[in-house]
Structures are given as C-alpha cells and as structure tokens.
Amino acid sequence: DAGVTQSPTHLIKTRGQHVTLRCSPISGHKSVSWYQQVLGQGPQFIFQYYEKEERGRGNFPDRFSARQFPNYSSELNVNALLLGDSALYLCASSLGTSGGTDTQYFGPGTRLTVL
Amino acid sequence: KNQVEQSPQSLIILEGKNCTLQCNYTVSPFSNLRWYKQDTGRGPVSLTIMTFSENTKSNGRYTATLDADTKQSSLHITASQLSDSASYICVVSVSKAAGNKLTFGGGTRVLVKP
C-alpha cells in the first residue's frame, strides 16, 4: 500500500504568483494536515482537515487556504507568494478517529522556492 | 503562547554511545506529546506518542519519557547507529476541544560518527 504522496516534489515560482500543492493520504485515512517547514526549523502547523471539514488552523495569513475532497485527498493553495513562503510543505495523514492521538504519517514534502 | 523548546540544537556522538535529547513545552491544554525522526530532505517519521497518563514509551532503541507536571520530555537513544543521524522533533498537541493543533519544536540535529 502506498504511503502519503505529494505533488509536485519541487516547484519554483515568482513573487505574486499562486501555487497549488496536492496530497493523497494513505488509503483509509480520513484526516490530512499541512505543515510548512522552513530550512533548519521544525514544521509549522497550517491546517487540519477531517472528513472534508477544517478541524484546525495555524497562524498563517489568509493567503493560505486548503480543502479536502470526497476521496480525502487535499490541496493547499497559497496566493500572492512572498519570498518567505519558500519552504518544504509537508502533508500528513492519519485515521483521524482517535480524538487526536492517532499517528500521523508524513509525505515526502513539496519543496517550494519563491524567487 | 504555546511553545516547544528542544535542546541541544545539535549533537555529535560516537557510534555505539547513548544520548538524551530534551523537550520543554508550555502547550496547554495538553493532549499528547510525540517524537519524530526526520532524515534530511524527507518527511518526519513517528517514533513515539504519549498521552498525559503515560510517562515512558519505547520503540526499539528509542525511549521517550514524559513528566506532565514539569512539562518536560526526553528522548533517549541507546547504542547509537550511523542511521540514527537525523533531526529529532518533539511535537505537542492540544486537546481536541482546543482544536487539535500541533506545536513543533525546532528539532535536535544528531550526527553519529563512526
């Protein structure tokens, strides 16, 4: 069974553009979370979705949005890109049924570079 | 403000030796604490997860401890191997009622030398 997959693996954009990152969770997982990891730092929580509903949001501006589809895959959208948005964007999936204690499985990430 | 602080920032140890990583948190209301291992350029992999009532949990050569009173956790690596070279990240989760948010520490970068 495949693990969490993310696409694309790498992406280069210029300031002001928008980007869409995609994530497919492990089969049977209903929860997807998104994280931003700047080089040399720990990941920062952006969003959590469970059963297509937003269940958590980190301290990110409204330029960041996400959604979860009926097949539990998810998209992260970032508008009006800034240089500071350059980071590794991680997606994690979990069963989502344990009230928050279930293990999250991370994908390989999408490396976004904003020039 | 919810924070997770890890120490040391980086660590070099010789193969076969033991080491202990520290994690202090101010996250509230506490739900659980997790340790992840992250190899360079890859996503984190879960090592342990502990709830309020658990004070120790092992996963092979990795043993995590939790003191919920002092809000401290440690990760002990026994008989280190070259493959243990990675970043180790402490993650604390608030309760479901508070939004299930995860707060990540900055990580401790461990380098195991032969």
Short mmCIF file of C-alpha atoms in Angstrom, two decimals:
data_model
loop_
_atom_site.label_atom_id
_atom_site.label_comp_id
_atom_site.label_asym_id
_atom_site.label_seq_id
_atom_site.Cartn_x
_atom_site.Cartn_y
_atom_site.Cartn_z
CA ASP A 1 0.00 0.00 0.00
CA ALA A 2 1.37 3.42 -0.95
CA GLY A 3 2.22 5.91 1.75
CA VAL A 4 1.30 9.58 1.68
CA THR A 5 2.09 11.05 -1.71
CA GLN A 6 2.59 14.69 -2.57
CA SER A 7 2.94 16.52 -5.85
CA PRO A 8 4.87 18.16 -7.23
CA THR A 9 8.14 17.29 -5.50
CA HIS A 10 9.75 20.60 -6.40
CA LEU A 11 8.32 23.89 -7.58
CA ILE A 12 9.77 27.27 -8.47
CA LYS A 13 7.52 30.34 -8.53
CA THR A 14 7.99 34.09 -8.58
CA ARG A 15 6.65 36.61 -6.11
CA GLY A 16 2.96 37.40 -6.53
CA GLN A 17 2.10 34.11 -8.19
CA HIS A 18 -0.11 31.48 -6.66
CA VAL A 19 0.57 27.80 -6.12
CA THR A 20 -1.44 24.63 -5.56
CA LEU A 21 0.10 21.68 -3.76
CA ARG A 22 -1.54 18.29 -3.68
CA CYS A 23 -1.61 15.44 -1.22
CA SER A 24 -3.03 11.93 -1.30
CA PRO A 25 -3.38 10.28 2.09
CA ILE A 26 -2.84 6.66 2.95
CA SER A 27 -5.82 4.57 1.94
CA GLY A 28 -8.38 4.56 4.75
CA HIS A 29 -7.08 7.75 6.36
CA LYS A 30 -9.65 10.50 6.64
CA SER A 31 -7.55 13.26 8.18
CA VAL A 32 -4.99 15.37 6.34
CA SER A 33 -2.80 18.05 7.85
CA TRP A 34 -0.49 20.56 6.18
CA TYR A 35 2.76 21.94 7.58
CA GLN A 36 5.35 24.46 6.45
CA GLN A 37 8.97 23.72 7.27
CA VAL A 38 11.50 26.45 6.69
CA LEU A 39 15.07 25.24 6.29
CA GLY A 40 16.67 24.48 9.64
CA GLN A 41 13.44 24.78 11.64
CA GLY A 42 10.70 22.46 12.79
CA PRO A 43 7.43 22.23 10.84
CA GLN A 44 4.73 24.80 11.50
CA PHE A 45 1.10 23.66 11.51
CA ILE A 46 -1.03 25.24 8.78
CA PHE A 47 -4.30 23.27 8.52
CA GLN A 48 -6.00 20.06 9.51
CA TYR A 49 -8.94 18.59 7.64
CA TYR A 50 -11.10 15.67 8.66
CA GLU A 51 -13.99 14.34 6.62
CA LYS A 52 -13.73 17.36 4.31
CA GLU A 53 -14.11 19.85 7.15
CA GLU A 54 -11.45 22.15 8.57
CA ARG A 55 -10.64 20.98 12.10
CA GLY A 56 -7.66 23.18 12.88
CA ARG A 57 -5.83 26.23 11.59
CA GLY A 58 -2.41 27.55 12.47
CA ASN A 59 -1.20 31.15 12.50
CA PHE A 60 -0.94 31.69 8.77
CA PRO A 61 -2.38 34.56 6.72
CA ASP A 62 -5.50 34.25 4.61
CA ARG A 63 -3.29 33.82 1.55
CA PHE A 64 -3.12 30.20 2.65
CA SER A 65 -6.18 28.06 2.05
CA ALA A 66 -6.89 24.38 1.71
CA ARG A 67 -9.63 21.92 1.02
CA GLN A 68 -10.24 18.21 1.24
CA PHE A 69 -12.05 16.25 -1.42
CA PRO A 70 -14.55 13.36 -1.08
CA ASN A 71 -11.71 10.88 -1.72
CA TYR A 72 -9.84 12.51 1.23
CA SER A 73 -7.07 13.94 -0.94
CA SER A 74 -6.26 17.55 -0.25
CA GLU A 75 -4.97 20.71 -1.86
CA LEU A 76 -3.06 23.56 -0.27
CA ASN A 77 -3.30 26.88 -2.08
CA VAL A 78 -1.07 29.86 -1.48
CA ASN A 79 -1.84 33.19 -3.17
CA ALA A 80 0.33 36.25 -3.69
CA LEU A 81 3.52 34.35 -2.97
CA LEU A 82 6.24 36.02 -0.92
CA LEU A 83 9.91 35.16 -0.72
CA GLY A 84 9.30 33.97 2.83
CA ASP A 85 6.92 31.30 1.59
CA SER A 86 9.92 29.32 0.32
CA ALA A 87 9.87 26.14 2.36
CA LEU A 88 9.21 22.42 2.42
CA TYR A 89 5.46 21.85 2.59
CA LEU A 90 4.59 18.63 4.33
CA CYS A 91 1.33 16.76 4.25
CA ALA A 92 0.46 14.22 6.91
CA SER A 93 -2.43 11.80 7.03
CA SER A 94 -3.98 9.89 9.90
CA LEU A 95 -7.06 7.83 10.58
CA GLY A 96 -8.48 10.80 12.42
CA THR A 97 -10.68 8.73 14.69
CA SER A 98 -8.76 8.81 17.97
CA GLY A 99 -9.50 12.34 19.09
CA GLY A 100 -6.05 13.50 18.19
CA THR A 101 -3.81 10.71 19.43
CA ASP A 102 -3.55 8.72 16.24
CA THR A 103 -0.19 8.60 14.48
CA GLN A 104 0.40 10.96 11.61
CA TYR A 105 2.24 9.68 8.57
CA PHE A 106 4.11 12.29 6.61
CA GLY A 107 4.64 12.52 2.90
CA PRO A 108 7.99 13.41 1.33
CA GLY A 109 7.01 17.05 1.01
CA THR A 110 6.94 19.62 -1.78
CA ARG A 111 9.91 21.96 -1.90
CA LEU A 112 8.67 25.40 -2.94
CA THR A 113 11.13 28.09 -3.97
CA VAL A 114 9.87 31.62 -4.48
CA LEU A 115 12.16 33.91 -6.49
CA LYS B 1 1.70 31.29 23.86
CA ASN B 2 2.15 27.60 23.07
CA GLN B 3 5.83 26.81 22.67
CA VAL B 4 8.05 23.75 22.41
CA GLU B 5 11.75 24.19 23.12
CA GLN B 6 14.30 21.50 22.35
CA SER B 7 17.86 21.13 23.48
CA PRO B 8 20.55 20.81 22.44
CA GLN B 9 20.19 22.26 18.96
CA SER B 10 22.73 19.80 17.65
CA LEU B 11 24.70 16.88 18.95
CA ILE B 12 27.63 14.79 17.75
CA ILE B 13 28.09 11.35 19.26
CA LEU B 14 30.23 8.33 18.51
CA GLU B 15 28.64 5.19 17.16
CA GLY B 16 27.60 2.88 19.96
CA LYS B 17 27.21 5.63 22.55
CA ASN B 18 23.96 6.74 24.18
CA CYS B 19 22.46 10.22 24.11
CA THR B 20 19.47 12.07 25.53
CA LEU B 21 17.51 14.85 23.89
CA GLN B 22 15.35 17.26 25.86
CA CYS B 23 12.00 18.88 25.17
CA ASN B 24 10.26 21.51 27.32
CA TYR B 25 6.80 22.76 26.45
CA THR B 26 4.26 25.33 27.54
CA VAL B 27 1.42 23.97 25.41
CA SER B 28 -2.00 23.97 27.07
CA PRO B 29 -4.40 22.22 27.30
CA PHE B 30 -2.08 19.27 26.79
CA SER B 31 -3.28 16.26 24.83
CA ASN B 32 -0.23 14.27 23.80
CA LEU B 33 3.47 14.51 23.03
CA ARG B 34 5.17 12.89 20.06
CA TRP B 35 8.73 12.40 18.97
CA TYR B 36 9.55 12.26 15.28
CA LYS B 37 12.71 11.40 13.38
CA GLN B 38 13.33 13.37 10.22
CA ASP B 39 16.04 12.42 7.76
CA THR B 40 17.38 15.25 5.62
CA GLY B 41 15.02 16.10 2.79
CA ARG B 42 12.33 13.68 3.91
CA GLY B 43 9.13 13.85 5.89
CA PRO B 44 9.17 13.13 9.65
CA VAL B 45 8.54 9.58 10.86
CA SER B 46 6.77 8.96 14.15
CA LEU B 47 8.81 7.32 16.91
CA THR B 48 6.55 7.56 19.97
CA ILE B 49 3.36 9.17 21.14
CA MET B 50 2.46 9.66 24.82
CA THR B 51 -0.67 10.90 26.49
CA PHE B 52 -0.94 12.63 29.87
CA SER B 53 -1.07 9.38 31.81
CA GLU B 54 2.00 7.79 30.21
CA ASN B 55 5.46 8.57 31.49
CA THR B 56 7.59 6.31 29.34
CA LYS B 57 7.36 4.62 25.97
CA SER B 58 9.91 2.68 23.97
CA ASN B 59 10.37 1.97 20.29
CA GLY B 60 13.40 -0.24 19.81
CA ARG B 61 16.49 1.70 20.85
CA TYR B 62 14.43 4.86 21.36
CA THR B 63 12.89 5.53 24.78
CA ALA B 64 10.79 8.61 25.45
CA THR B 65 9.83 9.91 28.88
CA LEU B 66 7.19 12.43 29.84
CA ASP B 67 6.79 14.44 33.04
CA ALA B 68 3.48 16.23 32.61
CA ASP B 69 3.91 18.08 35.91
CA THR B 70 7.12 19.80 34.87
CA LYS B 71 6.13 19.77 31.18
CA GLN B 72 9.31 18.05 30.12
CA SER B 73 10.08 15.14 27.87
CA SER B 74 13.24 13.37 26.86
CA LEU B 75 14.22 11.01 24.08
CA HIS B 76 16.99 8.56 24.89
CA ILE B 77 18.84 6.82 22.08
CA THR B 78 20.67 3.68 23.16
CA ALA B 79 23.70 2.22 21.37
CA SER B 80 23.55 4.76 18.57
CA GLN B 81 23.99 3.70 14.97
CA LEU B 82 25.06 5.69 11.93
CA SER B 83 21.47 5.55 10.68
CA ASP B 84 20.37 7.50 13.76
CA SER B 85 21.86 10.62 12.18
CA ALA B 86 18.80 12.81 11.67
CA SER B 87 16.77 15.60 13.22
CA TYR B 88 14.57 14.63 16.15
CA ILE B 89 11.48 16.72 16.60
CA CYS B 90 9.29 16.99 19.67
CA VAL B 91 5.64 17.77 18.93
CA VAL B 92 2.97 18.65 21.48
CA SER B 93 -0.74 18.56 20.72
CA VAL B 94 -3.51 20.49 22.41
CA SER B 95 -6.76 18.75 23.20
CA LYS B 96 -9.42 18.06 20.61
CA ALA B 97 -11.66 20.64 22.26
CA ALA B 98 -8.94 23.23 21.75
CA GLY B 99 -8.55 22.44 18.09
CA ASN B 100 -6.11 19.50 17.99
CA LYS B 101 -3.32 21.87 16.98
CA LEU B 102 0.22 20.56 16.94
CA THR B 103 3.15 22.68 18.04
CA PHE B 104 6.54 21.54 16.77
CA GLY B 105 9.87 22.11 18.42
CA GLY B 106 12.80 23.27 16.35
CA GLY B 107 14.40 19.86 16.47
CA THR B 108 17.74 18.50 17.61
CA ARG B 109 20.12 17.55 14.83
CA VAL B 110 22.02 14.40 15.76
CA LEU B 111 25.15 13.30 13.93
CA VAL B 112 26.53 9.86 14.70
CA LYS B 113 30.16 9.40 13.76
CA PRO B 114 31.95 6.07 13.31
#
